[in-house]
Structure formats: C-alpha cells, structure tokens
Tab-separated table of C-alpha atoms and ligand atoms in Angstrom:
chain	number	residue	atom	x	y	z
M	924	UNK	CA	-12.958	-7.811	-13.773
M	925	UNK	CA	-12.186	-8.651	-9.912
M	926	UNK	CA	-9.376	-6.228	-8.713
M	927	UNK	CA	-8.082	-6.561	-4.680
M	928	UNK	CA	-5.286	-4.789	-2.778
M	929	UNK	CA	-4.466	-4.453	0.862
M	930	UNK	CA	-2.471	-2.076	2.920
M	931	UNK	CA	-0.513	-2.835	5.980
M	932	UNK	CA	-2.127	-0.507	9.338
M	933	UNK	CA	1.440	-0.174	10.454
M	934	UNK	CA	1.284	3.428	10.807
M	935	UNK	CA	0.144	6.741	9.198
M	936	UNK	CA	-0.162	6.180	5.472
M	937	UNK	CA	2.355	8.120	3.538
M	938	UNK	CA	2.799	9.683	0.149
M	939	UNK	CA	4.190	6.386	-1.213
M	940	UNK	CA	1.067	4.521	-0.416
M	941	UNK	CA	-1.103	7.005	-2.137
M	942	UNK	CA	0.806	7.333	-5.174
M	943	UNK	CA	2.095	3.704	-5.395
M	944	UNK	CA	-1.614	1.957	-4.407
M	945	UNK	CA	-4.268	3.788	-2.959
M	946	UNK	CA	-4.539	6.417	-5.907
M	947	UNK	CA	-4.870	3.804	-8.613
M	948	UNK	CA	-7.049	1.411	-6.414
M	949	UNK	CA	-9.349	4.525	-6.278
M	950	UNK	CA	-9.396	4.880	-9.970
M	951	UNK	CA	-9.923	1.119	-10.309
M	952	UNK	CA	-13.186	1.069	-8.310
M	953	UNK	CA	-14.981	2.376	-11.295
M	954	UNK	CA	-13.649	-0.303	-13.792
M	955	UNK	CA	-14.278	-3.702	-11.779
M	956	UNK	CA	-15.713	-5.099	-8.624
M	957	UNK	CA	-12.961	-4.092	-6.404
M	958	UNK	CA	-11.912	-5.225	-2.984
M	959	UNK	CA	-9.505	-3.309	-0.824
M	960	UNK	CA	-8.489	-4.461	2.951
M	961	UNK	CA	-6.712	-3.430	5.285
M	962	UNK	CA	-3.740	-6.185	6.285
M	963	UNK	CA	-4.077	-6.160	10.351
M	964	UNK	CA	-2.930	-10.141	10.492
M	965	UNK	CA	0.018	-8.968	8.595
M	966	UNK	CA	0.831	-5.909	10.431
M	967	UNK	CA	1.232	-8.261	13.502
M	968	UNK	CA	4.671	-9.018	12.241
M	969	UNK	CA	5.348	-5.487	13.248
M	970	UNK	CA	3.091	-3.816	15.522
M	971	UNK	CA	2.978	-5.403	18.785
M	972	UNK	CA	0.862	-3.208	21.069
M	973	UNK	CA	-2.952	-4.093	20.552
M	974	UNK	CA	-3.939	-0.264	21.195
M	975	UNK	CA	-1.793	0.815	18.618
M	976	UNK	CA	-2.974	-1.852	16.086
M	977	UNK	CA	-6.689	-1.040	16.620
M	978	UNK	CA	-5.896	2.819	16.636
M	979	UNK	CA	-3.802	2.034	13.017
M	980	UNK	CA	-6.790	0.194	11.566
M	981	UNK	CA	-8.938	2.750	12.365
M	982	UNK	CA	-6.803	5.885	10.974
M	983	UNK	CA	-6.062	3.765	8.119
M	984	UNK	CA	-9.796	3.088	7.205
M	985	UNK	CA	-10.606	7.088	7.578
M	986	UNK	CA	-7.609	8.087	5.637
M	987	UNK	CA	-8.441	5.670	2.453
M	988	UNK	CA	-11.990	6.639	2.672
M	989	UNK	CA	-10.984	10.342	2.762
M	990	UNK	CA	-8.811	9.775	-0.205
M	991	UNK	CA	-11.588	8.665	-2.262
M	992	UNK	CA	-12.527	4.863	-1.805
M	993	UNK	CA	-16.173	4.827	-2.384
M	994	UNK	CA	-17.829	2.084	-0.271
M	995	UNK	CA	-20.712	2.146	-2.677
M	996	UNK	CA	-18.203	1.090	-5.418
M	997	UNK	CA	-15.416	-0.992	-3.407
M	998	UNK	CA	-15.910	-3.424	-0.715
M	999	UNK	CA	-13.294	-2.611	1.998
M	1000	UNK	CA	-12.710	-4.762	4.976
M	1001	UNK	CA	-10.654	-5.359	7.829
M	1002	UNK	CA	-8.657	-8.561	6.703
M	1003	UNK	CA	-9.069	-10.197	9.890
M	1004	UNK	CA	-12.866	-10.024	9.471
M	1005	UNK	CA	-12.530	-12.667	7.234
M	1006	UNK	CA	-10.388	-15.491	9.138
M	1007	UNK	CA	-10.850	-18.151	6.321
M	1008	UNK	CA	-7.898	-16.367	4.659
M	1009	UNK	CA	-5.895	-18.109	7.544
M	1010	UNK	CA	-7.363	-21.428	6.508
M	1011	UNK	CA	-6.124	-20.882	3.034
M	1012	UNK	CA	-2.829	-19.672	3.919
M	1013	UNK	CA	-1.805	-22.950	5.830
M	1014	UNK	CA	-3.391	-25.143	2.473
M	1015	UNK	CA	-0.978	-22.656	0.185
M	1016	UNK	CA	1.858	-23.251	2.484
M	1017	UNK	CA	1.990	-26.966	2.084
M	1018	UNK	CA	2.433	-26.619	-1.636
M	1019	UNK	CA	4.984	-23.817	-1.257
M	1020	UNK	CA	8.895	-24.687	-1.773
M	1021	UNK	CA	10.739	-23.341	0.837
M	1022	UNK	CA	12.921	-21.318	-1.851
M	1023	UNK	CA	10.026	-19.256	-2.947
M	1024	UNK	CA	9.784	-17.320	0.504
M	1025	UNK	CA	14.140	-17.700	0.974
M	1026	UNK	CA	14.189	-15.521	-2.264
M	1027	UNK	CA	11.821	-12.983	-0.812
M	1028	UNK	CA	13.913	-9.834	-0.356
M	1029	UNK	CA	11.086	-8.291	2.034
M	1030	UNK	CA	12.247	-10.680	4.490
M	1031	UNK	CA	16.056	-10.423	4.170
M	1032	UNK	CA	15.792	-6.484	4.096
M	1033	UNK	CA	13.775	-6.497	7.665
M	1034	UNK	CA	15.787	-9.171	9.266
M	1035	UNK	CA	18.739	-7.080	8.234
M	1036	UNK	CA	17.801	-4.398	9.741
M	1037	UNK	CA	17.128	-5.902	12.920
M	1038	UNK	CA	13.625	-7.300	13.001
M	1039	UNK	CA	13.463	-10.557	14.935
M	1040	UNK	CA	12.958	-13.371	12.055
M	1041	UNK	CA	9.722	-14.942	13.027
M	1042	UNK	CA	7.815	-17.396	11.153
M	1043	UNK	CA	5.301	-15.035	10.589
M	1044	UNK	CA	7.504	-12.615	8.733
M	1045	UNK	CA	9.116	-15.373	6.785
M	1046	UNK	CA	5.817	-16.881	5.829
M	1047	UNK	CA	4.108	-13.337	5.168
M	1048	UNK	CA	3.952	-14.070	1.369
M	1049	UNK	CA	1.906	-16.991	1.895
M	1050	UNK	CA	-0.839	-14.841	3.654
M	1051	UNK	CA	-0.266	-12.702	1.121
M	1052	UNK	CA	-1.178	-15.488	-1.522
M	1053	UNK	CA	-4.180	-16.220	0.483
M	1054	UNK	CA	-5.446	-12.658	0.617
M	1055	UNK	CA	-5.277	-12.500	-3.235
M	1056	UNK	CA	-6.487	-15.791	-4.153
M	1057	UNK	CA	-9.210	-16.397	-1.948
M	1058	UNK	CA	-11.115	-13.867	-3.686
M	1059	UNK	CA	-10.608	-14.624	-7.108
M	1060	UNK	CA	-8.732	-11.959	-8.165
M	1061	UNK	CA	-7.275	-10.850	-11.273
M	1062	UNK	CA	-5.919	-7.579	-11.049
M	1063	UNK	CA	-3.656	-6.242	-8.230
M	1064	UNK	CA	-2.858	-3.022	-7.971
M	1065	UNK	CA	0.536	-2.502	-5.874
M	1066	UNK	CA	3.801	-0.567	-5.674
M	1067	UNK	CA	7.079	-1.751	-6.977
M	1068	UNK	CA	7.866	-3.251	-3.566
M	1069	UNK	CA	5.518	-6.111	-4.162
M	1070	UNK	CA	6.277	-6.818	-7.216
M	1071	UNK	CA	7.818	-9.986	-5.770
M	1072	UNK	CA	5.334	-11.054	-3.343
M	1073	UNK	CA	2.826	-11.146	-6.459
M	1074	UNK	CA	4.928	-13.394	-8.747
M	1075	UNK	CA	5.089	-15.631	-5.476
M	1076	UNK	CA	1.410	-15.431	-5.620
M	1077	UNK	CA	1.167	-16.724	-8.611
M	1078	UNK	CA	3.846	-19.358	-8.513
M	1079	UNK	CA	2.109	-20.759	-5.533
M	1080	UNK	CA	-1.422	-20.891	-7.291
M	1081	UNK	CA	-0.050	-22.767	-10.030
M	1082	UNK	CA	1.980	-25.313	-7.642
M	1083	UNK	CA	-1.596	-25.561	-6.076
M	1084	UNK	CA	-3.444	-26.056	-9.511
M	1085	UNK	CA	-1.056	-28.263	-11.005
M	1086	UNK	CA	-1.462	-30.719	-7.675
M	1087	UNK	CA	-5.178	-30.339	-7.361
M	1088	UNK	CA	-6.703	-29.352	-10.390
M	1089	UNK	CA	-7.644	-25.553	-11.767
M	1090	UNK	CA	-9.143	-24.323	-8.052
M	1091	UNK	CA	-7.243	-20.662	-8.289
M	1092	UNK	CA	-7.783	-17.967	-10.784
M	1093	UNK	CA	-4.078	-16.487	-11.582
M	1094	UNK	CA	-3.885	-12.852	-10.740
M	1095	UNK	CA	-1.951	-10.323	-12.482
M	1096	UNK	CA	-0.224	-7.331	-10.617
M	1097	UNK	CA	-0.796	-3.898	-11.912
M	1098	UNK	CA	2.374	-1.499	-11.156
M	1099	UNK	CA	2.343	1.922	-12.703
M	1100	UNK	CA	5.240	3.248	-14.525
M	1101	UNK	CA	5.642	6.462	-13.357
M	1102	UNK	CA	4.848	6.486	-9.518
M	1103	UNK	CA	5.397	2.832	-8.224
M	1104	UNK	CA	8.655	3.929	-6.352
M	1105	UNK	CA	8.175	7.283	-4.139
M	1106	UNK	CA	11.471	8.561	-2.783
M	1107	UNK	CA	11.299	9.385	0.744
M	1108	UNK	CA	13.142	12.015	2.351
M	1109	UNK	CA	16.658	10.668	1.616
M	1110	UNK	CA	15.928	9.361	-1.427
M	1111	UNK	CA	15.546	5.662	-0.672
M	1112	UNK	CA	12.310	4.593	-1.225
M	1113	UNK	CA	9.838	6.354	0.961
M	1114	UNK	CA	9.022	3.543	3.706
M	1115	UNK	CA	7.871	3.728	7.505
M	1116	UNK	CA	11.030	1.464	8.657
M	1117	UNK	CA	13.220	3.766	6.780
M	1118	UNK	CA	11.971	6.865	8.887
M	1119	UNK	CA	11.524	8.965	5.674
M	1120	UNK	CA	8.086	9.259	5.015
M	1121	UNK	CA	5.739	12.265	4.102
M	1122	UNK	CA	2.391	11.561	5.834
M	1123	UNK	CA	-1.040	12.179	3.317
M	1124	UNK	CA	-2.499	13.537	6.814
M	1125	UNK	CA	0.466	14.706	8.532
M	1126	UNK	CA	0.160	18.410	10.753
M	1127	UNK	CA	1.007	21.634	8.445
M	1128	UNK	CA	3.993	22.411	10.556
M	1129	UNK	CA	6.048	19.139	11.105
M	1130	UNK	CA	5.026	18.486	7.267
M	1131	UNK	CA	6.756	21.825	6.070
M	1132	UNK	CA	9.783	20.680	8.337
M	1133	UNK	CA	9.935	17.448	7.010
M	1134	UNK	CA	10.337	18.781	3.738
M	1135	UNK	CA	12.747	21.221	4.264
M	1136	UNK	CA	14.653	18.691	5.609
M	1137	UNK	CA	15.319	16.631	2.570
M	1138	UNK	CA	18.772	15.676	1.638
M	1139	UNK	CA	20.315	17.856	-1.255
M	1140	UNK	CA	24.157	18.529	-2.109
M	1141	UNK	CA	25.565	21.899	-1.072
M	1142	UNK	CA	25.561	23.748	-4.348
M	1143	UNK	CA	24.595	27.588	-3.325
M	1144	UNK	CA	21.897	29.604	-4.017
M	1145	UNK	CA	23.463	31.799	-7.249
M	1146	UNK	CA	24.970	28.455	-8.812
M	1147	UNK	CA	22.843	26.052	-11.544
M	1148	UNK	CA	21.729	23.223	-10.099
M	1149	UNK	CA	21.140	19.693	-11.615
M	1150	UNK	CA	17.288	18.321	-11.494
M	1151	UNK	CA	17.689	15.065	-12.936
M	1152	UNK	CA	17.430	12.646	-9.834
M	1153	UNK	CA	16.595	15.303	-7.686
M	1154	UNK	CA	14.064	14.325	-4.910
M	1155	UNK	CA	12.544	17.798	-4.753
M	1156	UNK	CA	12.085	17.604	-8.198
M	1157	UNK	CA	10.486	13.904	-8.296
M	1158	UNK	CA	8.489	14.458	-5.458
M	1159	UNK	CA	7.211	17.782	-6.954
M	1160	UNK	CA	6.319	15.657	-10.346
M	1161	UNK	CA	3.665	13.644	-8.355
M	1162	UNK	CA	1.299	16.408	-8.073
M	1163	UNK	CA	2.678	19.459	-10.222
M	1164	UNK	CA	1.497	19.927	-13.706
M	1165	UNK	CA	3.646	19.152	-16.486
M	1166	UNK	CA	4.106	22.940	-16.956
M	1167	UNK	CA	5.059	23.493	-13.232
M	1168	UNK	CA	7.501	20.805	-13.447
M	1169	UNK	CA	9.119	22.514	-16.465
M	1170	UNK	CA	9.575	25.635	-14.667
M	1171	UNK	CA	11.097	24.187	-11.600
M	1172	UNK	CA	13.612	22.473	-13.887
M	1173	UNK	CA	14.585	25.376	-15.524
M	1174	UNK	CA	15.021	27.100	-12.265
M	1175	UNK	CA	17.116	24.564	-11.294
M	1176	UNK	CA	19.281	24.952	-14.308
M	1177	UNK	CA	19.432	28.856	-14.147
M	1178	UNK	CA	20.599	29.013	-10.731
M	1179	UNK	CA	19.355	31.980	-8.460
M	1180	UNK	CA	17.078	29.796	-6.662
M	1181	UNK	CA	18.171	28.026	-3.452
M	1182	UNK	CA	16.812	24.651	-2.341
M	1183	UNK	CA	14.916	26.319	0.372
M	1184	UNK	CA	12.480	28.021	-2.028
M	1185	UNK	CA	12.238	24.852	-4.333
M	1186	UNK	CA	11.410	22.820	-1.225
M	1187	UNK	CA	9.025	25.430	-0.036
M	1188	UNK	CA	7.101	25.388	-3.743
M	1189	UNK	CA	7.123	21.291	-3.177
M	1190	UNK	CA	5.271	21.850	0.190
M	1191	UNK	CA	3.110	24.278	-1.139
M	1192	UNK	CA	1.867	21.444	-3.890
M	1193	UNK	CA	1.588	18.679	-1.658
M	1194	UNK	CA	-0.456	20.301	0.748
M	1195	UNK	CA	-2.725	21.992	-1.514
M	1196	UNK	CA	-2.984	18.563	-3.193
M	1197	UNK	CA	-4.517	16.824	-0.221
M	1198	UNK	CA	-6.578	19.738	1.025
M	1199	UNK	CA	-9.988	18.403	-0.255
M	1200	UNK	CA	-9.033	15.050	1.284
M	1201	UNK	CA	-8.215	16.628	4.807
M	1202	UNK	CA	-11.673	18.338	4.605
M	1203	UNK	CA	-13.262	15.009	3.699
M	1204	UNK	CA	-11.220	13.227	6.430
M	1205	UNK	CA	-12.700	15.760	9.263
M	1206	UNK	CA	-15.775	14.693	8.281
M	1207	UNK	CA	-15.462	11.189	8.903
M	1208	UNK	CA	-13.263	11.355	11.672
M	1209	UNK	CA	-16.464	12.753	13.443
M	1210	UNK	CA	-18.324	9.751	11.991
M	1211	UNK	CA	-17.065	6.831	13.648
M	1212	UNK	CA	-19.733	4.486	13.391
M	1213	UNK	CA	-20.165	5.280	9.598
M	1214	UNK	CA	-16.613	4.123	9.190
M	1215	UNK	CA	-17.279	1.132	11.481
M	1216	UNK	CA	-20.418	-0.111	9.385
M	1217	UNK	CA	-18.635	0.573	6.263
M	1218	UNK	CA	-16.000	-2.083	7.193
M	1219	UNK	CA	-18.611	-4.335	8.770
M	1220	UNK	CA	-20.612	-4.393	5.594
M	1221	UNK	CA	-17.627	-4.839	3.473
M	1222	UNK	CA	-16.609	-7.794	5.917
M	1223	UNK	CA	-20.008	-9.547	5.025
M	1224	UNK	CA	-19.433	-9.043	0.984
M	1225	UNK	CA	-15.773	-10.342	1.176
M	1226	UNK	CA	-16.834	-13.306	3.420
M	1227	UNK	CA	-19.380	-14.483	0.745
M	1228	UNK	CA	-17.047	-14.337	-1.776
M	1229	UNK	CA	-14.200	-16.076	0.280
M	1230	UNK	CA	-16.053	-18.896	1.374
M	1231	UNK	CA	-16.754	-20.637	-1.625
M	1232	UNK	CA	-13.244	-20.339	-2.887
M	1233	UNK	CA	-12.208	-21.798	0.601
M	1234	UNK	CA	-14.326	-24.789	-0.054
M	1235	UNK	CA	-12.962	-25.081	-2.973
M	1236	UNK	CA	-9.682	-25.719	-2.158
M	1237	UNK	CA	-10.344	-27.623	0.689
M	1238	UNK	CA	-12.315	-30.382	-1.329
M	1239	UNK	CA	-9.634	-30.256	-4.338
M	1240	UNK	CA	-7.134	-31.578	-1.574
M	1241	UNK	CA	-9.197	-33.678	0.546
M	1242	UNK	CA	-10.466	-32.158	3.464
M	1243	UNK	CA	-13.969	-32.236	4.237
Y	1246	TYM	P1	2.135	-1.944	2.521
Y	1246	TYM	O1	1.006	-1.626	3.400
Y	1246	TYM	O2	3.486	-1.546	3.013
Y	1246	TYM	O3	2.151	-0.657	1.456
Y	1246	TYM	C1	0.768	-0.752	0.839
Y	1246	TYM	C2	0.973	-0.386	-0.886
Y	1246	TYM	O4	1.746	0.905	-0.774
Y	1246	TYM	C3	2.538	0.761	-1.656
Y	1246	TYM	N1	3.559	1.469	-1.432
Y	1246	TYM	C4	4.569	2.283	-1.992
Y	1246	TYM	N2	4.627	2.568	-3.497
Y	1246	TYM	C5	5.182	3.532	-4.305
Y	1246	TYM	N3	6.293	4.218	-3.536
Y	1246	TYM	C6	6.465	3.491	-1.724
Y	1246	TYM	N4	7.636	4.492	-1.619
Y	1246	TYM	C7	5.485	3.085	-1.508
Y	1246	TYM	N5	5.530	2.379	-0.277
Y	1246	TYM	C8	4.628	1.815	-0.287
Y	1246	TYM	C9	3.084	-0.534	-1.419
Y	1246	TYM	O5	3.898	-1.270	-2.831
Y	1246	TYM	C10	1.545	-1.128	-1.490
Y	1246	TYM	O6	1.015	-1.425	-2.592
Y	1246	TYM	N6	1.988	-6.776	1.576
Y	1246	TYM	C11	1.384	-5.619	1.262
Y	1246	TYM	C12	-0.255	-5.388	1.982
Y	1246	TYM	C13	-0.391	-6.902	1.425
Y	1246	TYM	C14	-1.131	-6.697	0.394
Y	1246	TYM	C15	-2.122	-8.109	0.415
Y	1246	TYM	C16	-1.302	-5.985	-1.087
Y	1246	TYM	C17	-1.196	-7.796	2.160
Y	1246	TYM	N7	-2.033	-9.031	1.444
Y	1246	TYM	C18	-2.877	-8.581	-0.754
Y	1246	TYM	C19	-1.726	-6.641	-2.088
Y	1246	TYM	C20	-2.433	-7.770	-2.332
Y	1246	TYM	C21	2.014	-4.286	2.153
Y	1246	TYM	O7	2.961	-4.597	2.906
Y	1246	TYM	O8	1.757	-3.284	1.899
C-alpha cells in the first residue's frame, strides 16, 4: 500500500496538524510504503520571505522527525526536490475544468479573508493532485479540511484516465473519525490563518498563556458547567485517557471547579503528552546535517518513484 501526505511549511506546526495528520501518518508508516513531504511549493502562496520559508522547512523537518516519523520506514522529502511534480501539475491542469477549482472552499475562504487571489492559490488543488498522483498513492491521511481537495484529486485523475487511458491510480483519503477537526482557542478549526493555534513545540509559558486564553462563557466557579461542546474538554480528549475525560466532565457538571483550573489541567496533559518528543527534538536541533541528509535521501527515493509516473503521463498525452 502506498501512503502519502504533505504538510505546508507555513509556520510552526500545531496540535491540529499533529492529531489530524501527523499522528495517523506516523502510525501508517508501519503498514505500507509511506511518502511524506514538506509542501514548500504550496507555501509560496502564503510565505513570501525566502529566509522564512527556508527556516520553516527546517522546522517542519525537525518537528515531524521529533514526533516519530522514521526515515528508515517512511520516505521524507521536500516537495521542491522533485520538480517533476510541477510538470505533472501542468498536464493535469489541461484536463481540469474550472468548475472543479471554483467550488473549492479553501480558495474562497482565503480570498475572503483578504489574501490576494493569485493563480497559484486558485490552482493549488491541481498541484496537490499532482503530489498525490505522481507517487501512485493509494491512501492519503489528512484532516477534515483537505477532504474536498482529495475529491478534486480523484476527479482530476478520472478525467485524465478517461481521456488518455489508465495512467493514474485513484487515491482515497483516510480521515479519522474523532480527531480530524481539532478546535483552536476560539472554537473554530485550529488554523494558523485564524491565529488560534497551540503549537506542538511552543515554549512553556506562552503555551500556558494561550491555553488560559481559551474562550469560555462566564459561568461562576461554584456553578455547574456544560462539558458538551466545551473547547477545553474537546482538546483534553486528544491527550487524556477515557477515565480522565470522564472525571473532567463530572467536575464540569458538579460545579465548584473554575474554568481556570480546568484549563490548567488541560495544559498539564498537553505538555506531558509532547514531553518525549520535545526531548527528541532537542537532539535533532543539534544535528542539522542529519536532518538535511534525511531529506536529501528521501528526495532521491521520491524522484525514483515520480519519474516513471511522469513519463507515463507524458507519453499518454503525446509529449515526447
Ligand atoms: P496543511 O499544511 O494545512 O495541514 C497539514 C495537515 O494537517 C491537517 N490539519 C488539521 N487536522 C485536524 N484539525 C485541524 N485543526 C487541522 N489543521 C490542519 C490538514 O488537514 C493536513 O492534513 N494542502 C495541504 C498540504 C498538501 C497535501 C498534498 C496533503 C499539499 N499536497 C498532498 C496531502 C496530499 C495543506 O495545506 O495541509
């Protein structure tokens, strides 16, 4: 089974990235041939400072490895180290109806929030389709917000296959039932662009401060509180055992525990959850050459897989 997923180096990785994609991807590296990459071409739609982009790529590499991506099991690489993907993206764009892209809510969402409506932002899902199809991917673990992009990928692959013959494997998304839409500090989906993130490897003090700023109602300490739909409980569920979650829910309902104390409990649980990874990260930060070697070797393996697919696609449509 070929498994593939990507992550943008558009800032520090957050708890939503971790539970929506990284954790399942790390688990899947034991079940098939996994390809994971840092989507730096995609990030050019939002990151315009070259030094910042390079630093982000390095940070994502370190953080993903620290979280448990094993380069002996998974091929880990920079998207731009396999530039063949941009050529495939063009071939795919010639079969992609505008309607597919006009429907995509990520473009609408970003431009409505003031981002410039560039062609890159609009064509983003075509490059993503190329990422997936060039590696003959079968399973793509992603968070809920990428579901539509995966549907577009399947539709583009079917269009191409219908026109030129069976060139591409039709991939399937793998979206977990419970943790595919992690809420941020304000209850909206956790996202860098909403400014509501909890970073996986943030410093202790600012992380505590962020968690203490989670939006709650003004129920007083003594009064019973509703755990249903509480951001505190929803985040706690990501890292606590069933018993711990049940205790927190009981404390909500009983009254007598303030939101401040409940948030402290959430902070402790989150902090402890990532502690072993934090230690591994320190080691990786001290070994930049190792990280670079991992990405370079990953790129070689990824290129070897991408080239034949691109060749197949070129040949199918008459480009020699
Ligand atoms: P990106 O970089 O925005 O996010 C990386 C992964 O994290 C997931 N995610 C979340 N999951 C649950 N709750 C959240 N709040 C949350 N926020 C983010 C995302 O769903 C994603 O799986 N377009 C992709 C990158 C990409 C890609 C690909 C992915 C480029 N090419 C090919 C798969 C296959 C993106 O922007 O993800």
